[in-house]
Amino acid sequence: MPATIVIGTQWGDEGKGKLTDLFAKDMRYVVRYQGGHNAGHTIVVGGESFALQLVPSGVLYPHITPVIGNGVVVDPAVLIAECQQLNERGIDTSKLIVSGNSHLIMPYHYELDKLGERMLGRNKLGTTKRGIGPTYADKASRVGLRVQDMLDREIFMQKLEVALREKNAVLTKVYNRLSLDVNEIADLYLNELAPKIAPMVQDTVGIIHDALEDGQNIMLEGAQATFLDLDHGTYPFVTSSNPTAGGACVGAGVGPMHITRVVGIAKSYVTRVGSGPFPTELTDETADILIEKGHEYGTNTGRRRRPGWLDLVMLRHAVRLSSVSEIALTKLDVLSGLADIKVCTSYDIDGVKYDKLPAEQTKFQQAKPIYEQLPGWQKDLGSVKQKSDLPKAALDFINLIEAFTKTKVTFVGVGPGRDQFVPL
Ligand code: IMP
């Protein structure tokens, strides 16, 4: 039965939280499938703003079971703190379930993330310093600890001792830091955190499949986005997991034949946080307008995002990579008031015109955007509820996106509120 994937089509912060929230009313399960608390989803409900990092956004609905899938990396202290904060604001988190196969972010992962970035110097990736990369690296090296290990003291100690032997050697001999104490970590994870995590640990794959067989609707909620994908993003300036639709199947344990809808979220302009190439990046006064009007500061780290014009070459590539079946366009209201709007439809790379993303990263680094310029509109879109109330110039902008990507735009976001969207 139907499983919907919601993914970001740019470099993150497209407004996935709002869309997942919008679809949530028809869902029974909302599954996070990758990433960790490097993500930040902001959802505004009844004028109240919720910034979620690790807990799936479906948590705000009492009828939904939020699921943290096997592909996610979990800091149990962060998970418990986030649940407590939600509880204090009257949100029930008792239905939240966590895969025992999801990997644990350990204290040494934070250290190694920070030290690795420092070692890279001016070539740093600009990570969120939440230990995400080192945790996924340990997963791939098969020395990671998983959530289920917290439920077995003997296994946990055995694995922790093996891991710490190597981590402490690196911390002390490579980075000249103090070694970490095995008992301190064990005390935190086994005595303090495990009793609180234990009731959440369930067979998430089994539960998801029983629900699918039962005909219930499931949403697979991505964090980060297509061009931060470890395989398909602007490597090495990427995150360490697969936000694209293939990653949703792996990170939730659902085969592709179950997926009936892939919603690609695209912001009406583009932002990126951290380092890496960005052909349509703006540094002029339009950049400041987009940042201030769009409140483009990281939910998590508070960093000012890098803004730029919409890049249709990238968007079309994202559609291809994830079999995106429809586009939800967010923050159209932010473009109101601009005299002209530019949209990138090809690149100039060393005098050659490219209308597709070049396969070589070095070429992409040098890509100069070739723009189509459209007239802007002045109308404030905040209270627009239907397509016929959108200005013609805004409709022309949407039509161009649809024609270029050969994909229908089905929703347009016109403000941060839960009801500020226009169905098309
Ligand atoms: P990491 O995921 O912390 O390893 O960071 C790797 C890259 O992904 C950095 O450029 C981060 O700024 C970026 N990144 C990670 N999570 C997010 C997100 O939720 N939104 C936008 N960028 C992100």
Short mmCIF file of C-alpha atoms and ligand atoms in Angstrom, two decimals:
data_model
loop_
_atom_site.label_atom_id
_atom_site.label_comp_id
_atom_site.label_asym_id
_atom_site.label_seq_id
_atom_site.Cartn_x
_atom_site.Cartn_y
_atom_site.Cartn_z
CA MET A 1 0.00 0.00 0.00
CA PRO A 2 1.06 3.60 -0.43
CA ALA A 3 4.35 4.88 0.83
CA THR A 4 5.24 8.50 0.13
CA ILE A 5 8.79 9.81 0.19
CA VAL A 6 9.41 13.48 0.92
CA ILE A 7 12.87 14.65 -0.08
CA GLY A 8 14.78 17.89 -0.45
CA THR A 9 15.88 18.62 -4.02
CA GLN A 10 18.56 21.21 -3.26
CA TRP A 11 21.08 21.59 -0.39
CA GLY A 12 18.61 21.31 2.45
CA ASP A 13 16.39 23.76 4.27
CA GLU A 14 13.78 23.67 1.49
CA GLY A 15 10.97 23.54 4.04
CA LYS A 16 10.47 19.77 4.21
CA GLY A 17 9.11 20.03 7.75
CA LYS A 18 6.15 22.08 6.61
CA LEU A 19 5.27 19.69 3.80
CA THR A 20 5.66 16.55 5.87
CA ASP A 21 3.41 18.22 8.40
CA LEU A 22 0.89 19.07 5.68
CA PHE A 23 0.71 15.47 4.45
CA ALA A 24 0.80 14.07 7.97
CA LYS A 25 -2.93 14.18 8.52
CA ASP A 26 -3.39 11.31 6.03
CA MET A 27 -0.47 9.25 7.40
CA ARG A 28 -0.28 6.62 10.12
CA TYR A 29 3.51 6.37 10.25
CA VAL A 30 6.19 8.97 9.58
CA VAL A 31 9.63 7.41 9.25
CA ARG A 32 12.96 9.26 9.37
CA TYR A 33 15.34 7.24 7.21
CA GLN A 34 18.78 8.89 7.39
CA GLY A 35 20.82 11.61 9.02
CA GLY A 36 20.72 12.51 12.65
CA HIS A 37 20.40 15.69 14.70
CA ASN A 38 22.33 17.58 12.01
CA ALA A 39 18.84 18.15 10.60
CA GLY A 40 16.52 20.90 11.71
CA HIS A 41 12.86 20.89 10.77
CA THR A 42 10.80 23.91 11.69
CA ILE A 43 7.05 23.50 11.84
CA VAL A 44 4.66 26.26 12.84
CA VAL A 45 1.42 25.00 14.39
CA GLY A 46 -1.19 27.44 15.61
CA GLY A 47 1.37 30.24 15.72
CA GLU A 48 3.73 28.08 17.80
CA SER A 49 7.03 27.11 16.25
CA PHE A 50 8.57 23.66 16.79
CA ALA A 51 12.17 23.02 15.76
CA LEU A 52 12.74 19.28 15.50
CA GLN A 53 16.14 17.70 15.00
CA LEU A 54 15.81 13.97 15.40
CA VAL A 55 12.18 13.19 16.14
CA PRO A 56 10.12 12.72 12.94
CA SER A 57 7.80 15.65 12.31
CA GLY A 58 4.71 13.41 12.49
CA VAL A 59 5.10 13.55 16.26
CA LEU A 60 2.93 16.67 16.32
CA TYR A 61 -0.12 14.55 15.37
CA PRO A 62 -1.58 12.22 17.99
CA HIS A 63 -2.73 9.68 15.36
CA ILE A 64 0.78 9.18 13.93
CA THR A 65 3.45 6.74 15.05
CA PRO A 66 6.81 8.45 14.50
CA VAL A 67 9.58 6.04 13.54
CA ILE A 68 13.35 6.47 13.64
CA GLY A 69 14.50 4.01 10.99
CA ASN A 70 17.63 1.89 10.76
CA GLY A 71 19.37 4.43 8.50
CA VAL A 72 19.38 7.19 11.12
CA VAL A 73 22.28 7.89 13.50
CA VAL A 74 21.08 8.53 17.04
CA ASP A 75 22.55 10.35 20.00
CA PRO A 76 20.29 8.91 22.71
CA ALA A 77 20.86 11.90 25.02
CA VAL A 78 19.65 14.25 22.28
CA LEU A 79 16.67 12.04 21.55
CA ILE A 80 15.60 11.96 25.20
CA ALA A 81 16.13 15.72 25.62
CA GLU A 82 14.08 16.44 22.49
CA CYS A 83 11.25 14.22 23.72
CA GLN A 84 11.31 15.94 27.12
CA GLN A 85 11.16 19.38 25.50
CA LEU A 86 8.20 18.29 23.39
CA ASN A 87 6.47 16.79 26.45
CA GLU A 88 6.91 20.06 28.32
CA ARG A 89 5.07 21.78 25.47
CA GLY A 90 2.22 19.29 25.67
CA ILE A 91 3.28 16.99 22.80
CA ASP A 92 2.98 13.28 23.54
CA THR A 93 6.03 11.31 22.37
CA SER A 94 5.06 7.95 23.85
CA LYS A 95 4.33 6.44 20.41
CA LEU A 96 7.84 7.13 19.08
CA ILE A 97 9.70 3.96 18.08
CA VAL A 98 13.37 3.50 17.21
CA SER A 99 15.10 0.83 15.16
CA GLY A 100 17.58 -1.24 17.15
CA ASN A 101 19.76 -1.23 14.02
CA SER A 102 20.22 2.52 13.98
CA HIS A 103 23.75 3.48 14.91
CA LEU A 104 24.74 5.35 18.05
CA ILE A 105 26.54 8.66 17.97
CA MET A 106 29.18 8.30 20.70
CA PRO A 107 31.15 11.05 22.50
CA TYR A 108 34.27 10.30 20.43
CA HIS A 109 32.33 10.94 17.22
CA TYR A 110 31.79 14.57 18.22
CA GLU A 111 35.47 14.94 19.06
CA LEU A 112 36.58 13.39 15.79
CA ASP A 113 34.14 15.51 13.76
CA LYS A 114 35.53 18.72 15.29
CA LEU A 115 39.16 17.66 15.12
CA GLY A 116 38.80 16.40 11.53
CA GLU A 117 37.39 19.76 10.48
CA ARG A 118 40.22 21.57 12.24
CA MET A 119 42.75 19.34 10.51
CA LEU A 120 41.24 20.18 7.11
CA GLY A 121 41.86 23.87 7.79
CA ARG A 122 40.63 26.05 4.96
CA ASN A 123 39.45 22.92 3.13
CA LYS A 124 36.98 22.16 5.92
CA LEU A 125 33.54 20.84 4.97
CA GLY A 126 31.60 23.06 7.33
CA THR A 127 29.89 20.15 9.09
CA THR A 128 27.38 20.64 11.88
CA LYS A 129 29.97 19.09 14.26
CA ARG A 130 27.36 16.65 15.56
CA GLY A 131 29.50 13.56 14.95
CA ILE A 132 27.46 12.49 11.93
CA GLY A 133 30.33 11.68 9.53
CA PRO A 134 32.45 9.73 12.04
CA THR A 135 29.38 7.69 13.11
CA TYR A 136 28.55 6.68 9.54
CA ALA A 137 32.25 5.98 8.93
CA ASP A 138 32.24 3.53 11.87
CA LYS A 139 29.06 1.96 10.53
CA ALA A 140 30.76 1.32 7.18
CA SER A 141 33.93 0.10 8.94
CA ARG A 142 31.74 -2.25 11.01
CA VAL A 143 32.97 -0.97 14.34
CA GLY A 144 29.86 1.05 15.19
CA LEU A 145 27.64 0.52 18.21
CA ARG A 146 23.93 0.24 17.56
CA VAL A 147 20.90 1.21 19.60
CA GLN A 148 20.20 -2.48 20.32
CA ASP A 149 23.66 -2.79 21.92
CA MET A 150 22.51 -0.48 24.71
CA LEU A 151 20.10 -3.19 25.75
CA ASP A 152 22.84 -5.78 26.31
CA ARG A 153 25.47 -4.66 28.82
CA GLU A 154 27.99 -7.35 27.91
CA ILE A 155 27.86 -6.71 24.16
CA PHE A 156 27.94 -2.94 24.68
CA MET A 157 31.07 -3.14 26.86
CA GLN A 158 32.78 -5.52 24.47
CA LYS A 159 32.13 -3.28 21.46
CA LEU A 160 32.91 -0.05 23.31
CA GLU A 161 36.25 -1.38 24.52
CA VAL A 162 37.25 -2.41 20.99
CA ALA A 163 36.15 0.93 19.54
CA LEU A 164 37.79 3.02 22.25
CA ARG A 165 41.13 1.25 21.82
CA GLU A 166 41.37 2.68 18.31
CA LYS A 167 39.64 6.01 19.03
CA ASN A 168 41.85 6.77 22.01
CA ALA A 169 44.95 5.96 19.99
CA VAL A 170 43.81 8.46 17.36
CA LEU A 171 42.77 11.10 19.91
CA THR A 172 46.03 10.93 21.86
CA LYS A 173 48.59 10.12 19.16
CA VAL A 174 47.22 11.97 16.14
CA TYR A 175 45.43 14.88 17.78
CA ASN A 176 47.31 15.15 21.07
CA ARG A 177 44.09 15.05 23.11
CA LEU A 178 43.15 13.27 26.30
CA SER A 179 41.79 9.75 25.98
CA LEU A 180 38.15 9.05 26.82
CA ASP A 181 37.21 6.89 29.78
CA VAL A 182 35.34 3.69 28.97
CA ASN A 183 33.52 3.62 32.33
CA GLU A 184 32.28 7.18 32.03
CA ILE A 185 30.78 6.48 28.60
CA ALA A 186 29.33 3.16 29.75
CA ASP A 187 27.78 4.80 32.79
CA LEU A 188 26.08 7.45 30.65
CA TYR A 189 24.84 5.11 27.93
CA LEU A 190 23.97 2.03 30.00
CA ASN A 191 22.86 3.39 33.35
CA GLU A 192 21.42 6.78 32.50
CA LEU A 193 20.17 6.55 28.91
CA ALA A 194 19.41 2.88 28.21
CA PRO A 195 16.43 2.61 30.61
CA LYS A 196 14.81 5.59 28.85
CA ILE A 197 15.58 4.35 25.33
CA ALA A 198 14.63 0.70 25.91
CA PRO A 199 10.84 1.14 25.66
CA MET A 200 11.25 2.88 22.27
CA VAL A 201 13.28 0.11 20.64
CA GLN A 202 11.08 -1.96 18.32
CA ASP A 203 11.25 -4.01 15.14
CA THR A 204 10.59 -0.98 12.94
CA VAL A 205 10.91 -2.91 9.65
CA GLY A 206 8.35 -5.49 10.79
CA ILE A 207 5.97 -2.79 12.01
CA ILE A 208 6.26 -0.79 8.76
CA HIS A 209 5.54 -3.86 6.64
CA ASP A 210 2.59 -4.96 8.75
CA ALA A 211 1.19 -1.45 8.33
CA LEU A 212 1.78 -1.50 4.55
CA GLU A 213 0.01 -4.88 4.27
CA ASP A 214 -2.81 -3.42 6.31
CA GLY A 215 -3.23 -0.62 3.74
CA GLN A 216 -2.04 2.19 5.99
CA ASN A 217 -0.29 5.28 4.66
CA ILE A 218 3.38 5.73 5.44
CA MET A 219 5.58 8.72 4.89
CA LEU A 220 9.34 8.43 4.60
CA GLU A 221 10.76 11.75 5.71
CA GLY A 222 14.18 12.77 4.45
CA ALA A 223 16.65 15.01 6.19
CA GLN A 224 19.25 17.14 4.37
CA ALA A 225 18.79 16.90 0.60
CA THR A 226 19.76 15.62 -2.84
CA PHE A 227 22.96 17.63 -3.31
CA LEU A 228 24.19 16.69 0.17
CA ASP A 229 23.83 13.00 -0.77
CA LEU A 230 27.02 11.01 -0.20
CA ASP A 231 26.84 9.46 -3.68
CA HIS A 232 25.05 12.08 -5.75
CA GLY A 233 25.84 15.34 -4.00
CA THR A 234 28.68 17.80 -4.40
CA TYR A 235 31.24 15.44 -2.83
CA PRO A 236 33.14 15.97 -0.54
CA PHE A 237 30.88 18.84 0.56
CA VAL A 238 28.07 16.48 1.45
CA THR A 239 26.65 14.71 4.45
CA SER A 240 27.52 11.04 5.10
CA SER A 241 24.19 9.42 4.23
CA ASN A 242 21.81 9.13 1.25
CA PRO A 243 18.90 11.59 1.40
CA THR A 244 17.80 10.60 -2.15
CA ALA A 245 14.87 8.23 -2.63
CA GLY A 246 17.10 5.14 -2.79
CA GLY A 247 18.30 6.00 0.70
CA ALA A 248 14.71 6.08 1.89
CA CYS A 249 14.22 2.46 0.84
CA VAL A 250 17.43 1.33 2.57
CA GLY A 251 17.06 3.50 5.66
CA ALA A 252 13.51 2.38 6.37
CA GLY A 253 13.68 -1.18 5.02
CA VAL A 254 11.04 -0.72 2.32
CA GLY A 255 11.40 -2.00 -1.25
CA PRO A 256 10.91 0.41 -4.18
CA MET A 257 7.66 -1.24 -5.31
CA HIS A 258 5.95 0.13 -2.22
CA ILE A 259 6.71 3.72 -3.14
CA THR A 260 3.75 5.33 -4.86
CA ARG A 261 4.67 9.00 -4.56
CA VAL A 262 7.93 10.94 -4.32
CA VAL A 263 7.45 14.58 -3.40
CA GLY A 264 10.47 16.74 -4.16
CA ILE A 265 10.61 19.90 -2.10
CA ALA A 266 12.18 22.85 -3.89
CA LYS A 267 12.59 26.31 -2.44
CA SER A 268 11.78 29.15 -4.88
CA TYR A 269 15.43 30.17 -4.56
CA VAL A 270 18.34 28.11 -3.28
CA THR A 271 20.33 28.17 -0.05
CA ARG A 272 23.27 26.18 1.19
CA VAL A 273 25.07 26.02 4.56
CA GLY A 274 28.68 25.03 4.84
CA SER A 275 31.30 24.90 2.11
CA GLY A 276 31.10 23.71 -1.48
CA PRO A 277 30.31 24.85 -5.02
CA PHE A 278 27.12 26.85 -5.67
CA PRO A 279 26.83 28.20 -9.24
CA THR A 280 23.88 30.57 -8.63
CA GLU A 281 25.17 31.97 -5.33
CA LEU A 282 24.41 35.67 -4.74
CA THR A 283 26.44 38.11 -2.71
CA ASP A 284 24.70 41.36 -3.65
CA GLU A 285 21.76 43.15 -2.03
CA THR A 286 19.32 40.52 -3.38
CA ALA A 287 21.22 38.03 -1.18
CA ASP A 288 20.44 40.13 1.90
CA ILE A 289 16.78 40.41 0.92
CA LEU A 290 16.46 36.62 0.54
CA ILE A 291 18.25 36.01 3.86
CA GLU A 292 16.22 38.50 5.86
CA LYS A 293 12.81 37.89 4.26
CA GLY A 294 13.34 34.14 4.21
CA HIS A 295 14.87 34.00 7.73
CA GLU A 296 17.70 31.99 6.27
CA TYR A 297 19.66 31.17 9.39
CA GLY A 298 20.32 27.53 10.38
CA THR A 299 17.63 26.03 12.65
CA ASN A 300 20.37 24.11 14.34
CA THR A 301 23.60 26.04 14.20
CA GLY A 302 22.29 29.60 13.64
CA ARG A 303 24.68 29.98 10.70
CA ARG A 304 23.69 32.44 7.95
CA ARG A 305 22.83 30.39 4.87
CA ARG A 306 24.35 31.16 1.47
CA PRO A 307 21.55 32.28 -0.89
CA GLY A 308 21.21 32.10 -4.69
CA TRP A 309 18.74 31.99 -7.56
CA LEU A 310 16.76 28.85 -8.38
CA ASP A 311 18.86 26.38 -10.38
CA LEU A 312 16.66 24.35 -12.72
CA VAL A 313 19.57 22.27 -14.05
CA MET A 314 20.07 20.93 -10.54
CA LEU A 315 16.36 20.57 -9.89
CA ARG A 316 15.88 18.49 -13.04
CA HIS A 317 18.80 16.29 -11.99
CA ALA A 318 17.24 15.83 -8.53
CA VAL A 319 13.95 14.82 -10.17
CA ARG A 320 15.79 12.16 -12.16
CA LEU A 321 17.81 10.80 -9.24
CA SER A 322 14.79 10.18 -7.03
CA SER A 323 11.98 9.61 -9.57
CA VAL A 324 10.30 12.69 -8.14
CA SER A 325 6.63 12.46 -9.09
CA GLU A 326 5.63 15.99 -8.05
CA ILE A 327 7.29 19.17 -6.83
CA ALA A 328 6.24 21.21 -3.82
CA LEU A 329 7.55 24.73 -4.22
CA THR A 330 8.21 26.56 -0.97
CA LYS A 331 8.73 30.18 0.08
CA LEU A 332 7.31 31.74 -3.08
CA ASP A 333 6.23 34.70 -0.89
CA VAL A 334 9.90 35.56 -0.26
CA LEU A 335 10.34 36.51 -3.93
CA SER A 336 7.50 39.08 -3.81
CA GLY A 337 8.72 42.64 -4.30
CA LEU A 338 11.73 41.82 -6.48
CA ALA A 339 11.77 43.66 -9.80
CA ASP A 340 13.13 40.65 -11.71
CA ILE A 341 13.66 37.02 -10.91
CA LYS A 342 16.43 34.94 -12.41
CA VAL A 343 16.33 31.21 -12.98
CA CYS A 344 19.36 29.20 -14.08
CA THR A 345 18.61 27.00 -17.09
CA SER A 346 22.15 26.04 -18.22
CA TYR A 347 25.81 26.57 -17.36
CA ASP A 348 28.76 28.03 -19.14
CA ILE A 349 31.80 25.91 -18.32
CA ASP A 350 35.00 27.02 -20.02
CA GLY A 351 33.02 28.50 -22.93
CA VAL A 352 30.91 25.35 -23.43
CA LYS A 353 27.17 25.40 -22.73
CA TYR A 354 25.88 22.62 -20.47
CA ASP A 355 22.17 22.04 -19.97
CA LYS A 356 22.82 19.03 -17.74
CA LEU A 357 24.85 18.73 -14.56
CA PRO A 358 28.44 17.94 -15.56
CA ALA A 359 29.54 14.56 -14.23
CA GLU A 360 32.93 15.91 -13.18
CA GLN A 361 33.04 17.87 -9.95
CA THR A 362 35.87 20.12 -11.15
CA LYS A 363 33.68 21.27 -14.04
CA PHE A 364 30.77 21.95 -11.70
CA GLN A 365 33.09 24.05 -9.53
CA GLN A 366 33.68 26.29 -12.56
CA ALA A 367 30.07 26.41 -13.78
CA LYS A 368 28.79 29.93 -14.49
CA PRO A 369 25.01 30.16 -14.50
CA ILE A 370 23.14 31.15 -17.67
CA TYR A 371 19.88 32.72 -16.57
CA GLU A 372 16.43 33.23 -17.90
CA GLN A 373 15.08 36.47 -16.48
CA LEU A 374 11.42 36.74 -15.54
CA PRO A 375 9.48 39.79 -14.38
CA GLY A 376 8.81 39.81 -10.63
CA TRP A 377 5.54 40.56 -8.84
CA GLN A 378 4.73 42.98 -6.04
CA LYS A 379 1.73 41.29 -4.41
CA ASP A 380 2.21 39.98 -0.87
CA LEU A 381 1.31 36.28 -1.19
CA GLY A 382 0.90 35.54 2.53
CA SER A 383 -2.87 35.26 2.40
CA VAL A 384 -3.27 33.67 -1.06
CA LYS A 385 -5.30 30.46 -0.82
CA GLN A 386 -5.99 29.52 -4.42
CA LYS A 387 -4.20 29.39 -7.73
CA SER A 388 -6.39 32.05 -9.34
CA ASP A 389 -5.19 34.59 -6.76
CA LEU A 390 -1.53 34.12 -7.66
CA PRO A 391 -0.12 36.93 -9.85
CA LYS A 392 0.50 36.05 -13.50
CA ALA A 393 4.25 36.55 -13.06
CA ALA A 394 4.27 33.99 -10.23
CA LEU A 395 2.33 31.54 -12.42
CA ASP A 396 4.84 32.08 -15.25
CA PHE A 397 7.64 31.25 -12.80
CA ILE A 398 5.83 28.04 -11.79
CA ASN A 399 5.10 27.13 -15.43
CA LEU A 400 8.78 27.46 -16.30
CA ILE A 401 9.71 25.07 -13.48
CA GLU A 402 7.12 22.54 -14.64
CA ALA A 403 8.16 22.75 -18.29
CA PHE A 404 11.85 22.44 -17.54
CA THR A 405 11.60 19.54 -15.09
CA LYS A 406 8.61 17.87 -16.83
CA THR A 407 7.13 17.56 -13.37
CA LYS A 408 3.97 19.06 -11.94
CA VAL A 409 4.16 21.59 -9.12
CA THR A 410 1.35 20.54 -6.79
CA PHE A 411 1.82 22.81 -3.77
CA VAL A 412 3.15 26.30 -3.34
CA GLY A 413 4.22 27.58 0.07
CA VAL A 414 3.37 31.25 0.74
CA GLY A 415 4.34 31.62 4.40
CA PRO A 416 5.52 29.71 7.44
CA GLY A 417 2.09 28.86 8.89
CA ARG A 418 0.49 25.44 8.57
CA ASP A 419 -2.30 26.86 6.39
CA GLN A 420 -0.13 29.14 4.24
CA PHE A 421 0.00 27.06 1.07
CA VAL A 422 -1.75 26.98 -2.29
CA PRO A 423 -2.73 23.62 -3.82
CA LEU A 424 -2.35 23.68 -7.63
P1 IMP B 1 27.29 16.97 8.51
O1 IMP B 1 26.01 16.36 8.05
O2 IMP B 1 27.21 17.58 9.89
O3 IMP B 1 28.45 16.02 8.38
O4 IMP B 1 27.65 18.20 7.54
C1 IMP B 1 27.99 18.01 6.18
C2 IMP B 1 27.39 19.10 5.30
O5 IMP B 1 25.98 18.98 5.28
C3 IMP B 1 27.67 20.52 5.80
O6 IMP B 1 27.82 21.36 4.67
C4 IMP B 1 26.40 20.90 6.54
O7 IMP B 1 26.20 22.29 6.59
C5 IMP B 1 25.37 20.21 5.68
N1 IMP B 1 24.14 19.86 6.41
C6 IMP B 1 23.96 18.87 7.30
N2 IMP B 1 22.70 18.84 7.75
C7 IMP B 1 22.04 19.83 7.12
C8 IMP B 1 20.68 20.29 7.13
O8 IMP B 1 19.81 19.76 7.82
N3 IMP B 1 20.40 21.35 6.32
C9 IMP B 1 21.34 21.93 5.53
N4 IMP B 1 22.61 21.52 5.46
C10 IMP B 1 22.96 20.49 6.25
#
